[in-house]
PDB file of C-alpha atoms in Angstrom:
ATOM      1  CA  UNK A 210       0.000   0.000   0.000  1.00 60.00           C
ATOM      2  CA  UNK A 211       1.524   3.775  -0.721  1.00 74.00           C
ATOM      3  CA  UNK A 212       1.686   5.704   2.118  1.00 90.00           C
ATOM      4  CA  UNK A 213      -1.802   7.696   2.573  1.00 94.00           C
ATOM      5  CA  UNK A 214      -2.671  10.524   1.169  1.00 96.00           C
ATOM      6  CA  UNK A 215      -3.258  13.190   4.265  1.00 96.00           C
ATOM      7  CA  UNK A 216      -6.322  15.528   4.226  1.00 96.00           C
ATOM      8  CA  UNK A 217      -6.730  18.608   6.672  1.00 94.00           C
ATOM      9  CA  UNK A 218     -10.296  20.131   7.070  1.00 92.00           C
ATOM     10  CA  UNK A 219     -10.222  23.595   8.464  1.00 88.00           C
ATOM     11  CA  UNK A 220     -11.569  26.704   9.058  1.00 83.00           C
ATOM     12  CA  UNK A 221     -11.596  29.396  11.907  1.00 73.00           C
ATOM     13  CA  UNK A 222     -15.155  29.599  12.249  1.00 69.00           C
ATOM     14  CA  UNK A 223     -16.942  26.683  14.020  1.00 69.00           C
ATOM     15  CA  UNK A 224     -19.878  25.894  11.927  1.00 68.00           C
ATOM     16  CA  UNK A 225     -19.068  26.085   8.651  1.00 65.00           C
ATOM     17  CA  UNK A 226     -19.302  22.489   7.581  1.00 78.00           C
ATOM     18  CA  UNK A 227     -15.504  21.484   8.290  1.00 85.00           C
ATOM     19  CA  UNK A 228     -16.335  18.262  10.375  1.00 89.00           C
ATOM     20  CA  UNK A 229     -19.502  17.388   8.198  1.00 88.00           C
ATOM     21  CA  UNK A 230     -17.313  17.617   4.901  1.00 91.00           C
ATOM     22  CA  UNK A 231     -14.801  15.668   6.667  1.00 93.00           C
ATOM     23  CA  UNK A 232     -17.807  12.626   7.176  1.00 93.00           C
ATOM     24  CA  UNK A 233     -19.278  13.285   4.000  1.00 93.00           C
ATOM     25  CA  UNK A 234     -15.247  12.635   2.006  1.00 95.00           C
ATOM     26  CA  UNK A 235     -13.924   9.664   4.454  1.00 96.00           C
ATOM     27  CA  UNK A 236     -17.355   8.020   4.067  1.00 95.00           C
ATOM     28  CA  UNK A 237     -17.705   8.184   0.686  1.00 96.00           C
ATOM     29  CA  UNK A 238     -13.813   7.339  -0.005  1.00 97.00           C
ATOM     30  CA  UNK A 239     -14.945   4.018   2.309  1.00 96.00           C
ATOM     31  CA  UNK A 240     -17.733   3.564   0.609  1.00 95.00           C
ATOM     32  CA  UNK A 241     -15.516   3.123  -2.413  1.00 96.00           C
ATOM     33  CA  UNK A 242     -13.792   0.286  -0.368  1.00 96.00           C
ATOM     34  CA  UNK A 243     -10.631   2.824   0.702  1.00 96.00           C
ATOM     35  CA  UNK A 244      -9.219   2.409   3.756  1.00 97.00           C
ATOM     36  CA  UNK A 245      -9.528   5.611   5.934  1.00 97.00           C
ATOM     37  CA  UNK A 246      -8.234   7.279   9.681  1.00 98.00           C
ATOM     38  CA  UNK A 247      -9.874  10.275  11.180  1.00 97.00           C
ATOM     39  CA  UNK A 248      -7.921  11.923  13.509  1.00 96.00           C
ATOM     40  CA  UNK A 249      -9.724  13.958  15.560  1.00 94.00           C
ATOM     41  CA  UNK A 250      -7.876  16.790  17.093  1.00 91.00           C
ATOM     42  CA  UNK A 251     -11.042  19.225  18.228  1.00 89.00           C
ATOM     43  CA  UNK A 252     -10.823  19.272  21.863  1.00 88.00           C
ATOM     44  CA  UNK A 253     -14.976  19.372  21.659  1.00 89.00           C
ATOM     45  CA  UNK A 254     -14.569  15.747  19.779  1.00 92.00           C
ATOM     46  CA  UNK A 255     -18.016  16.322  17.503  1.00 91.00           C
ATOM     47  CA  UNK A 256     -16.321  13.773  14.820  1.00 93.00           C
ATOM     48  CA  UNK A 257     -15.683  11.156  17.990  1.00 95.00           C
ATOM     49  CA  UNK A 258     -19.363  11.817  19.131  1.00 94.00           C
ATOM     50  CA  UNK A 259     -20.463  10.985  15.398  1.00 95.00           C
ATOM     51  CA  UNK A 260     -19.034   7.503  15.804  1.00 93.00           C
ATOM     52  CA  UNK A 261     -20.476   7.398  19.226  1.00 94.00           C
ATOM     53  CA  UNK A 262     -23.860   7.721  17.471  1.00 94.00           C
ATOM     54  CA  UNK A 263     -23.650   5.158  14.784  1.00 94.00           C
ATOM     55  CA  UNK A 264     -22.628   2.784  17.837  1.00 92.00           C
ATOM     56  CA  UNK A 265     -25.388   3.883  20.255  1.00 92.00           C
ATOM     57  CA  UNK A 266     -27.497   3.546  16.608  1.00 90.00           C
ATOM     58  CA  UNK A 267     -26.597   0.115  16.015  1.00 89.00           C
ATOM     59  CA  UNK A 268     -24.904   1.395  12.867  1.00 88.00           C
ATOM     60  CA  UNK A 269     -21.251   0.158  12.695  1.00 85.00           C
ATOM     61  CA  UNK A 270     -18.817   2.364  10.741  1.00 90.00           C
ATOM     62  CA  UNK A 271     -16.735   0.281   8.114  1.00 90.00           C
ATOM     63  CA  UNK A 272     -13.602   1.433   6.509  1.00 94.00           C
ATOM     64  CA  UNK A 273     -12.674   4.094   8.984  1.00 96.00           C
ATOM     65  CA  UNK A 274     -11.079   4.017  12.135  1.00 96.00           C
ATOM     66  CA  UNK A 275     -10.842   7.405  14.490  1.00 96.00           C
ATOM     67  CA  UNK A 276      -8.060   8.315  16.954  1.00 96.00           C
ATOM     68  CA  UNK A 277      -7.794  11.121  18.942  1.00 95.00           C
ATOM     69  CA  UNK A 278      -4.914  13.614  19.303  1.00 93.00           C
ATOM     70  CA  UNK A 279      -4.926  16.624  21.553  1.00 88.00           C
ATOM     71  CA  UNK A 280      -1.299  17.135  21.645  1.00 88.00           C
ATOM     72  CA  UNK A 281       1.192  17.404  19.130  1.00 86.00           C
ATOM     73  CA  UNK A 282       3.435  14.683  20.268  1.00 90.00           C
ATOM     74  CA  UNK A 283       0.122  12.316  19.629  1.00 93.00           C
ATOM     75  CA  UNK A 284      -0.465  13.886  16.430  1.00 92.00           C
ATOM     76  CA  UNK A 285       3.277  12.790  15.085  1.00 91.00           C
ATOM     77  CA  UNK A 286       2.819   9.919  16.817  1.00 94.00           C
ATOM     78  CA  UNK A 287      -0.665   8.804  15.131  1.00 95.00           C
ATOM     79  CA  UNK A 288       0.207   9.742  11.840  1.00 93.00           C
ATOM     80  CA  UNK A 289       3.783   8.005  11.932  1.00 92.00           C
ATOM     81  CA  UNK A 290       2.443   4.346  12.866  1.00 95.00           C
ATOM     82  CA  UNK A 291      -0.187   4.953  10.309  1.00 94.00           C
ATOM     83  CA  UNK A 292       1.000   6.300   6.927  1.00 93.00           C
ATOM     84  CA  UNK A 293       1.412   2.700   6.058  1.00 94.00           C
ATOM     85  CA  UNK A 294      -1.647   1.262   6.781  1.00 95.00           C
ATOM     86  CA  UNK A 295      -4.275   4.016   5.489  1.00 96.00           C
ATOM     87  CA  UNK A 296      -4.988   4.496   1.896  1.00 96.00           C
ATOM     88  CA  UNK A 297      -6.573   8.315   3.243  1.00 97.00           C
ATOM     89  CA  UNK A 298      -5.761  10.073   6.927  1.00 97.00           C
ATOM     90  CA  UNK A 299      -8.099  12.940   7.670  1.00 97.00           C
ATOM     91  CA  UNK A 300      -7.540  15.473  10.053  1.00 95.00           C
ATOM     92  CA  UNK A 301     -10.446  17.313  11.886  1.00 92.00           C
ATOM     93  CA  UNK A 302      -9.217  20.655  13.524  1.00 88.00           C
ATOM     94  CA  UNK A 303     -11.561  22.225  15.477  1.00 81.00           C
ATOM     95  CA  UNK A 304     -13.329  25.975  14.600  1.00 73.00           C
ATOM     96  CA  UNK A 305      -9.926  28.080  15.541  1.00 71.00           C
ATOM     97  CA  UNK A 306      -6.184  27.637  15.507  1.00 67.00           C
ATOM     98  CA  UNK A 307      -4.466  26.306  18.173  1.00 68.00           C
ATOM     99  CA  UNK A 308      -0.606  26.055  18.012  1.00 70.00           C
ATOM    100  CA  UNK A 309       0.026  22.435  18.381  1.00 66.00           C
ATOM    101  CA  UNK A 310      -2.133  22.252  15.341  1.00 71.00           C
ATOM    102  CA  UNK A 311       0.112  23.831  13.062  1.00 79.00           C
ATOM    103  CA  UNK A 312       1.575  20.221  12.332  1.00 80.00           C
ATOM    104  CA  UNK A 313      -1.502  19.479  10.564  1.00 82.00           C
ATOM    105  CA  UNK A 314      -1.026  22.114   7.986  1.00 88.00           C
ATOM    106  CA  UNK A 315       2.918  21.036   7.829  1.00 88.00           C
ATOM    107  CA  UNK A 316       2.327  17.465   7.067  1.00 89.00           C
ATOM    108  CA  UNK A 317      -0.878  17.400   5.153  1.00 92.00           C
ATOM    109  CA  UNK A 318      -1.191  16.914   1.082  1.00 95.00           C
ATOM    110  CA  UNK A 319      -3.764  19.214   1.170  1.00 95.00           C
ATOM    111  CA  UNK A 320      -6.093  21.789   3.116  1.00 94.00           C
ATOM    112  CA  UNK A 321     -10.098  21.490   2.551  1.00 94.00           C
ATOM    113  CA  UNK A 322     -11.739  24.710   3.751  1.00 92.00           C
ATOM    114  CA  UNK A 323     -15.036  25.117   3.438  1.00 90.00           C
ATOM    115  CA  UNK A 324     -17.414  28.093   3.420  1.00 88.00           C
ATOM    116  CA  UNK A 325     -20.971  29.484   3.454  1.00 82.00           C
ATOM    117  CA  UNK A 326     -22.336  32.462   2.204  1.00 82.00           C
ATOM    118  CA  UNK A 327     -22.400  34.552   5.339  1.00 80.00           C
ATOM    119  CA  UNK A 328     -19.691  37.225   6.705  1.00 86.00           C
ATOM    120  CA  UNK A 329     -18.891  35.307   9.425  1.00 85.00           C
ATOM    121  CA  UNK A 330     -17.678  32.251   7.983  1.00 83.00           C
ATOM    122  CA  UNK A 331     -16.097  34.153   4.949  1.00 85.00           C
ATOM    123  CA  UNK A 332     -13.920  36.167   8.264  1.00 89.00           C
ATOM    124  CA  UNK A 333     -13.358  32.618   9.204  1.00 87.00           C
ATOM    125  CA  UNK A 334     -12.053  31.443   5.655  1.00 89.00           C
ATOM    126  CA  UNK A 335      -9.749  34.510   5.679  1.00 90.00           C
ATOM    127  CA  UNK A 336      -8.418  34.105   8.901  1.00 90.00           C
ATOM    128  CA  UNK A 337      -7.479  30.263   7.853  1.00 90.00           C
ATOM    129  CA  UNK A 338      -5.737  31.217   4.670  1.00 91.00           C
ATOM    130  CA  UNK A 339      -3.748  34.323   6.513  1.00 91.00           C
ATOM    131  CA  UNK A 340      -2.641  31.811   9.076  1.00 90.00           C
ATOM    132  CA  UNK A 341      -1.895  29.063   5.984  1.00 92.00           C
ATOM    133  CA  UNK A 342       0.114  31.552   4.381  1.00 92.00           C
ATOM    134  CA  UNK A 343       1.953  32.493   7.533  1.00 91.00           C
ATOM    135  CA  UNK A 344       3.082  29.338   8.391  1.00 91.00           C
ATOM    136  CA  UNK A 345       4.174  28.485   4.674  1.00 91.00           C
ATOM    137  CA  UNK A 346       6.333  31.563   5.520  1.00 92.00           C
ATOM    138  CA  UNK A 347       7.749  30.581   9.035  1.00 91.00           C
ATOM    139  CA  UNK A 348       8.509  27.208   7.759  1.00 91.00           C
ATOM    140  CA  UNK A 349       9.065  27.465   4.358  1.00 92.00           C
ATOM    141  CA  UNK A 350       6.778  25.237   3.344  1.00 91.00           C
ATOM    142  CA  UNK A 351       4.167  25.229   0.535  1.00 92.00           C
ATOM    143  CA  UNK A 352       0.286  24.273   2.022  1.00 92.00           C
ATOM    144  CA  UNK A 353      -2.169  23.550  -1.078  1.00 93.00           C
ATOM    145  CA  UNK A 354      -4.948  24.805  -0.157  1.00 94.00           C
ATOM    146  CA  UNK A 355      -8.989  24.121  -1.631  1.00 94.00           C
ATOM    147  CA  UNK A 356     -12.215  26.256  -0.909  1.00 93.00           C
ATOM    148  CA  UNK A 357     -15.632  24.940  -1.397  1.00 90.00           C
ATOM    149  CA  UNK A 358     -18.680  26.846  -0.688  1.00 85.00           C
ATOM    150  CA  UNK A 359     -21.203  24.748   1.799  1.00 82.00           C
ATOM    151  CA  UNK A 360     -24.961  24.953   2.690  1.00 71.00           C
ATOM    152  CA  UNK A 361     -25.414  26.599  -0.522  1.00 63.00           C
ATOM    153  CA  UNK A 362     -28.765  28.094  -1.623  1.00 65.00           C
ATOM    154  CA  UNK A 363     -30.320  28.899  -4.498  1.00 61.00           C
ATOM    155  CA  UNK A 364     -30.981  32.160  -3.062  1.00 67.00           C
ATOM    156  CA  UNK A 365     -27.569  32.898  -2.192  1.00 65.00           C
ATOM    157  CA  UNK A 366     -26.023  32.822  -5.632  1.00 68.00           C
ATOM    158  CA  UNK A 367     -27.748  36.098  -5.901  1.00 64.00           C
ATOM    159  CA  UNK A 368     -26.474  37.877  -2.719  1.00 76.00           C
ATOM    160  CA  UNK A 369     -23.088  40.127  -2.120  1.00 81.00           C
ATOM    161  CA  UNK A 370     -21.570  37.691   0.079  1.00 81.00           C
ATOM    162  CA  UNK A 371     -21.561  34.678  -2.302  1.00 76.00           C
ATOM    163  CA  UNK A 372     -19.813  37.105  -4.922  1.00 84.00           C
ATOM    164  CA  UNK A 373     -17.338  38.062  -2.387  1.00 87.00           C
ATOM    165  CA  UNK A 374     -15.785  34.454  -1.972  1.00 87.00           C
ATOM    166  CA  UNK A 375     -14.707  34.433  -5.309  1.00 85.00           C
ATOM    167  CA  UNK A 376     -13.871  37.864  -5.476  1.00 86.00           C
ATOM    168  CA  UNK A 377     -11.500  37.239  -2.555  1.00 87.00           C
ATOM    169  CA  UNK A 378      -9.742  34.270  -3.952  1.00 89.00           C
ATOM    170  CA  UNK A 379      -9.353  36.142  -7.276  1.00 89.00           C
ATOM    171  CA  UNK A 380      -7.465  38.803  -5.538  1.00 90.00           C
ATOM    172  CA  UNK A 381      -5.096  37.086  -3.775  1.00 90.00           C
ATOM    173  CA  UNK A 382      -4.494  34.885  -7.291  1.00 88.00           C
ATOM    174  CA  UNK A 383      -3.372  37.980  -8.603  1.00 88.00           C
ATOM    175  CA  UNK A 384      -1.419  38.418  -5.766  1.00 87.00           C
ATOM    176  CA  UNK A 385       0.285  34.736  -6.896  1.00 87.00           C
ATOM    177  CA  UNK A 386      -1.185  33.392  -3.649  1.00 88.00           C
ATOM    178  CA  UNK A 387      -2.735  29.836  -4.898  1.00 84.00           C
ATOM    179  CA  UNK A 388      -6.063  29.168  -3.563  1.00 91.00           C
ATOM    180  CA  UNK A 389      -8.254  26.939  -5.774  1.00 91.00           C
ATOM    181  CA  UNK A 390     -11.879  26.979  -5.559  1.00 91.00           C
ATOM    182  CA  UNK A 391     -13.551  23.957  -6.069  1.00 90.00           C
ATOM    183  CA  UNK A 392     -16.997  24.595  -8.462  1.00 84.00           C
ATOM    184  CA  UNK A 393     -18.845  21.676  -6.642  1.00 84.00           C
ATOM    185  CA  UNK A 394     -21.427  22.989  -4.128  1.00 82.00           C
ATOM    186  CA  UNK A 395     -22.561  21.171  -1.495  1.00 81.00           C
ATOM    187  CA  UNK A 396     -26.559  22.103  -1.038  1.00 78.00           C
ATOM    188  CA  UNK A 397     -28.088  19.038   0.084  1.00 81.00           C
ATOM    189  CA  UNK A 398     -27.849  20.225   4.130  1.00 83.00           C
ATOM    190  CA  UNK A 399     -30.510  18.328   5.745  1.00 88.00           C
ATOM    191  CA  UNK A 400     -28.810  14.577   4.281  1.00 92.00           C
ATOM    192  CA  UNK A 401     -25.620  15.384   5.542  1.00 90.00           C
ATOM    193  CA  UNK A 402     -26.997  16.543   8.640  1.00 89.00           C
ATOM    194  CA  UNK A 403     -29.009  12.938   9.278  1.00 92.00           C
ATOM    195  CA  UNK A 404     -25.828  10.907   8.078  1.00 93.00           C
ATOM    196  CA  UNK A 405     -24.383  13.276  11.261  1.00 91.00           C
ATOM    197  CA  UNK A 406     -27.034  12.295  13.487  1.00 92.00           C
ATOM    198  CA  UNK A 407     -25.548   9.007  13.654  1.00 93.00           C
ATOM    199  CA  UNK A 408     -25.271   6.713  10.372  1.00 95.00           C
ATOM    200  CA  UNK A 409     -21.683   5.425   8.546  1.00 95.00           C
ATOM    201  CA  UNK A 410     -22.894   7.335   5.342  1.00 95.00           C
ATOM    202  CA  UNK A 411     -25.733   8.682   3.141  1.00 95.00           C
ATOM    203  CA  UNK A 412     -25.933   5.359   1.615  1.00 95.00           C
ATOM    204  CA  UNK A 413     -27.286   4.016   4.615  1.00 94.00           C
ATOM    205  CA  UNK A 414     -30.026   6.347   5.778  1.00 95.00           C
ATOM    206  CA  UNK A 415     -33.246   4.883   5.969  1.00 92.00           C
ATOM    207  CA  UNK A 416     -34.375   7.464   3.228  1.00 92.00           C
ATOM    208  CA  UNK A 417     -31.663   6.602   0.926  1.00 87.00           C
ATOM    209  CA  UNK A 418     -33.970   6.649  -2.037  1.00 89.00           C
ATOM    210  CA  UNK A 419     -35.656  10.058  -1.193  1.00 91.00           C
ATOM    211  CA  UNK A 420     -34.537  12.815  -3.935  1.00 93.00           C
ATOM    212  CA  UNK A 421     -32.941  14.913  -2.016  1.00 91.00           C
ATOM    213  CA  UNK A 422     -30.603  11.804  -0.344  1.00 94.00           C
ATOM    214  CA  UNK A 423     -30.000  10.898  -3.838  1.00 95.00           C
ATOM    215  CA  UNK A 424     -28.665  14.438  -4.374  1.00 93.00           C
ATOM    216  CA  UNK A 425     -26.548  14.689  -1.717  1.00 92.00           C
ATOM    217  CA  UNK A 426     -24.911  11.157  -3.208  1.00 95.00           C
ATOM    218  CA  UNK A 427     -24.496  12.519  -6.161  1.00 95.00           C
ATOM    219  CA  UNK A 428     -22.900  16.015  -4.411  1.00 92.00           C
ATOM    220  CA  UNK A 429     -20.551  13.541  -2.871  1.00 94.00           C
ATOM    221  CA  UNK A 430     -19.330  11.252  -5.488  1.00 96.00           C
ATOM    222  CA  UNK A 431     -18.352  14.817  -7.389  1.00 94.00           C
ATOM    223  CA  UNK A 432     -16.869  16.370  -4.873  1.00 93.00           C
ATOM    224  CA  UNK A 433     -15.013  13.615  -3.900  1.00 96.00           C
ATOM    225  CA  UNK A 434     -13.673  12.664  -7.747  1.00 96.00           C
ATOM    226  CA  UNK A 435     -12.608  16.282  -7.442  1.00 94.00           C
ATOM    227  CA  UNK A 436     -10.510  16.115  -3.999  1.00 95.00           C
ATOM    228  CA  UNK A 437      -9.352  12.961  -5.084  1.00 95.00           C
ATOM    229  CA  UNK A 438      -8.153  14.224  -8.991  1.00 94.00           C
ATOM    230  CA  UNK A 439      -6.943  17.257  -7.305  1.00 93.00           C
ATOM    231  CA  UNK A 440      -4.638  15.126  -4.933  1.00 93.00           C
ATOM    232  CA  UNK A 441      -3.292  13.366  -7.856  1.00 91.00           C
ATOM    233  CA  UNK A 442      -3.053  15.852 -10.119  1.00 89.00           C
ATOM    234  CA  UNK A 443      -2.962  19.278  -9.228  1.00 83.00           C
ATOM    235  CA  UNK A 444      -6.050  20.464 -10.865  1.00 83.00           C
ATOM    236  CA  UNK A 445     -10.266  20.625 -10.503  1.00 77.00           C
TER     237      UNK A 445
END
């Protein structure tokens, strides 16, 4: 097995869909019969509680294992004894920067960060991708980095703040900072939310044939080609 591709979900803003993106990818990438870690290193655990639910739900979780690291000796240690065994590691930060954390960012293949359409979590993508590019200039180090817009309405295509994400990234590529911008959306909330609520995947919700379950399959086999093209290739 080649040692495992590493994926970092972040963003300084709880609540923008980092740890449900982080389900939706590692489920979907064990759905395709991948072999996946989550390391969990949010000191409020909401991935951990997520297995905790499919367990409580009778609802065993296959393909993934989770650990937990809330230091950054664990962290080193986790990912060391497991590069070899994992086809995908993820790592779940929690909804601000903590120092120890700063490992994540220097060992990962590449950053997820995602985003909705409101000035708060936009602050919160900025604030990510100012820290990104502050470490890649402490360390010398090059973090590739990939925003996707989350809990997306129809509605919100049409307002200022929805223009601004792609305003922002456009300025800073003129800037030649790198920050791709994936065109997948992920609008299918209340799916994601249910898979959350304590099932492996949206495969196996007990509404897996409703429409809008079958959309949010469909969100995540595309977004999930794209990650996974991107990681091999550079580009969307």
């Amino acid at each position: 097995m080649a040692e495992a591709k590493i994926i970092t979900g972040a963003n300084a803003k709880g609540g923008a869909g980092k740890t449900v993106s982080v389900i939706m990818l590692s489920s979907e990438l064990a759905h395709r019969g991948k072999k996946v870690l989550i390391v969990d290193t949010d000191s409020e655990k909401n991935i951990s509680a997520w297995f905790d639910r499919c367990s409580e739900n009778e609802t065993p979780i296959s393909n993934i294992t989770l650990e937990y690291a809330g230091t950054a000796n664990k962290l080193k240690q986790i990912l060391s004894a497991n590069l070899d065994d994992y086809d995908y590691i993820f790592i779940d930060t929690p909804g601000r920067m903590e120092k120890f954390q700063e490992d994540s960012f220097l060992v990962t293949d590449l950053t997820i960060i995602p985003v909705q359409a409101c000035q708060s979590e936009i602050k919160g993508m900025v604030t990510t991708i100012s820290n990104l590019l502050q470490i890649e200039e402490d360390q010398g180090v090059n973090i590739r980095k990939l925003v996707f817009n989350t809990r997306v309405t129809l509605q919100d295509r049409h307002i200022e703040e929805y223009k601004t994400i792609r305003g922002f990234l456009a300025k800073l590529k003129e800037s030649d900072v790198v920050v791709d911008h994936c065109n997948v959306e992920l609008m299918q909330r209340n799916p994601y939310r249910k898979v959350y609520s304590g099932y492996p995947s949206l495969y196996d919700l007990p509404d897996a044939n409703n429409d809008s379950v079958q959309k949010a399959i469909e969100e995540a086999v595309i977004f999930t080609d794209n990650v996974v093209r991107y990681l091999e290739t550079g580009s969307l």
